[in-house]
Amino acid sequence: MVDVFKTNVTDDATADQILEQLQNKLPMADINFDLDDCDHILRIDYHDDTRRFVTELLADLGFHCAELE
């Protein structure tokens, strides 16, 4: 299952910090940011639904994250 999110993460250093936290929590997931996209896309390929977990984690870190449909 691939979950795709629009975020307000704009720089590589922040994206790397978020990726590290996500990979610690979801070690079997394939996770990446596409900061060149106008929506600053975060993609997570994982066997379970990650939508709620990811939006809450990014909110706790002070970032906006919304599922793209």
CSV table of C-alpha atoms in Angstrom, one decimal:
chain,number,residue,atom,x,y,z
A,1,MET,CA,0.0,0.0,0.0
A,2,VAL,CA,1.4,3.4,-1.0
A,3,ASP,CA,0.3,6.4,1.0
A,4,VAL,CA,1.0,9.8,-0.6
A,5,PHE,CA,0.9,13.1,1.3
A,6,LYS,CA,1.2,16.8,0.6
A,7,THR,CA,3.5,18.5,3.2
A,8,ASN,CA,4.9,21.9,4.0
A,9,VAL,CA,8.4,20.4,4.4
A,10,THR,CA,10.7,22.5,2.1
A,11,ASP,CA,14.3,21.7,2.9
A,12,ASP,CA,16.4,18.6,2.6
A,13,ALA,CA,17.7,18.8,6.2
A,14,THR,CA,14.2,18.8,7.7
A,15,ALA,CA,13.1,16.0,5.3
A,16,ASP,CA,16.1,13.9,6.4
A,17,GLN,CA,15.2,14.3,10.1
A,18,ILE,CA,11.6,13.3,9.4
A,19,LEU,CA,12.7,10.4,7.3
A,20,GLU,CA,14.9,9.2,10.1
A,21,GLN,CA,12.1,9.3,12.6
A,22,LEU,CA,9.7,7.6,10.2
A,23,GLN,CA,12.2,4.8,9.3
A,24,ASN,CA,12.8,4.2,13.0
A,25,LYS,CA,9.0,3.7,13.5
A,26,LEU,CA,8.3,1.9,10.2
A,27,PRO,CA,11.6,0.0,9.5
A,28,MET,CA,10.2,-2.1,6.7
A,29,ALA,CA,8.7,0.9,4.8
A,30,ASP,CA,10.1,2.5,1.7
A,31,ILE,CA,9.8,6.2,2.4
A,32,ASN,CA,10.9,9.3,0.4
A,33,PHE,CA,10.2,12.9,-0.1
A,34,ASP,CA,9.9,14.7,-3.5
A,35,LEU,CA,10.6,18.3,-2.4
A,36,ASP,CA,10.8,19.4,-6.1
A,37,ASP,CA,7.1,18.8,-6.5
A,38,CYS,CA,4.9,21.8,-5.8
A,39,ASP,CA,3.1,19.7,-3.0
A,40,HIS,CA,6.4,18.6,-1.3
A,41,ILE,CA,5.3,15.0,-1.6
A,42,LEU,CA,6.0,12.4,1.0
A,43,ARG,CA,5.5,8.8,-0.2
A,44,ILE,CA,5.3,5.7,2.1
A,45,ASP,CA,5.1,2.2,0.8
A,46,TYR,CA,4.2,-0.1,3.7
A,47,HIS,CA,2.1,-3.1,4.2
A,48,ASP,CA,-0.3,-1.3,6.6
A,49,ASP,CA,-2.2,2.0,6.4
A,50,THR,CA,0.1,4.8,7.7
A,51,ARG,CA,-2.2,7.8,7.1
A,52,ARG,CA,-3.2,8.6,10.7
A,53,PHE,CA,0.2,7.8,12.2
A,54,VAL,CA,2.1,10.0,9.7
A,55,THR,CA,-0.2,13.0,9.8
A,56,GLU,CA,-0.1,12.9,13.6
A,57,LEU,CA,3.7,12.5,13.7
A,58,LEU,CA,4.3,15.4,11.4
A,59,ALA,CA,1.8,17.6,13.3
A,60,ASP,CA,3.6,16.8,16.5
A,61,LEU,CA,6.8,18.0,14.7
A,62,GLY,CA,5.1,21.2,13.7
A,63,PHE,CA,4.4,20.3,10.0
A,64,HIS,CA,1.3,20.1,7.9
A,65,CYS,CA,0.7,16.8,6.2
A,66,ALA,CA,-2.5,15.8,4.3
A,67,GLU,CA,-3.2,12.7,2.2
A,68,LEU,CA,-3.4,13.3,-1.5
A,69,GLU,CA,-6.2,11.5,-3.2
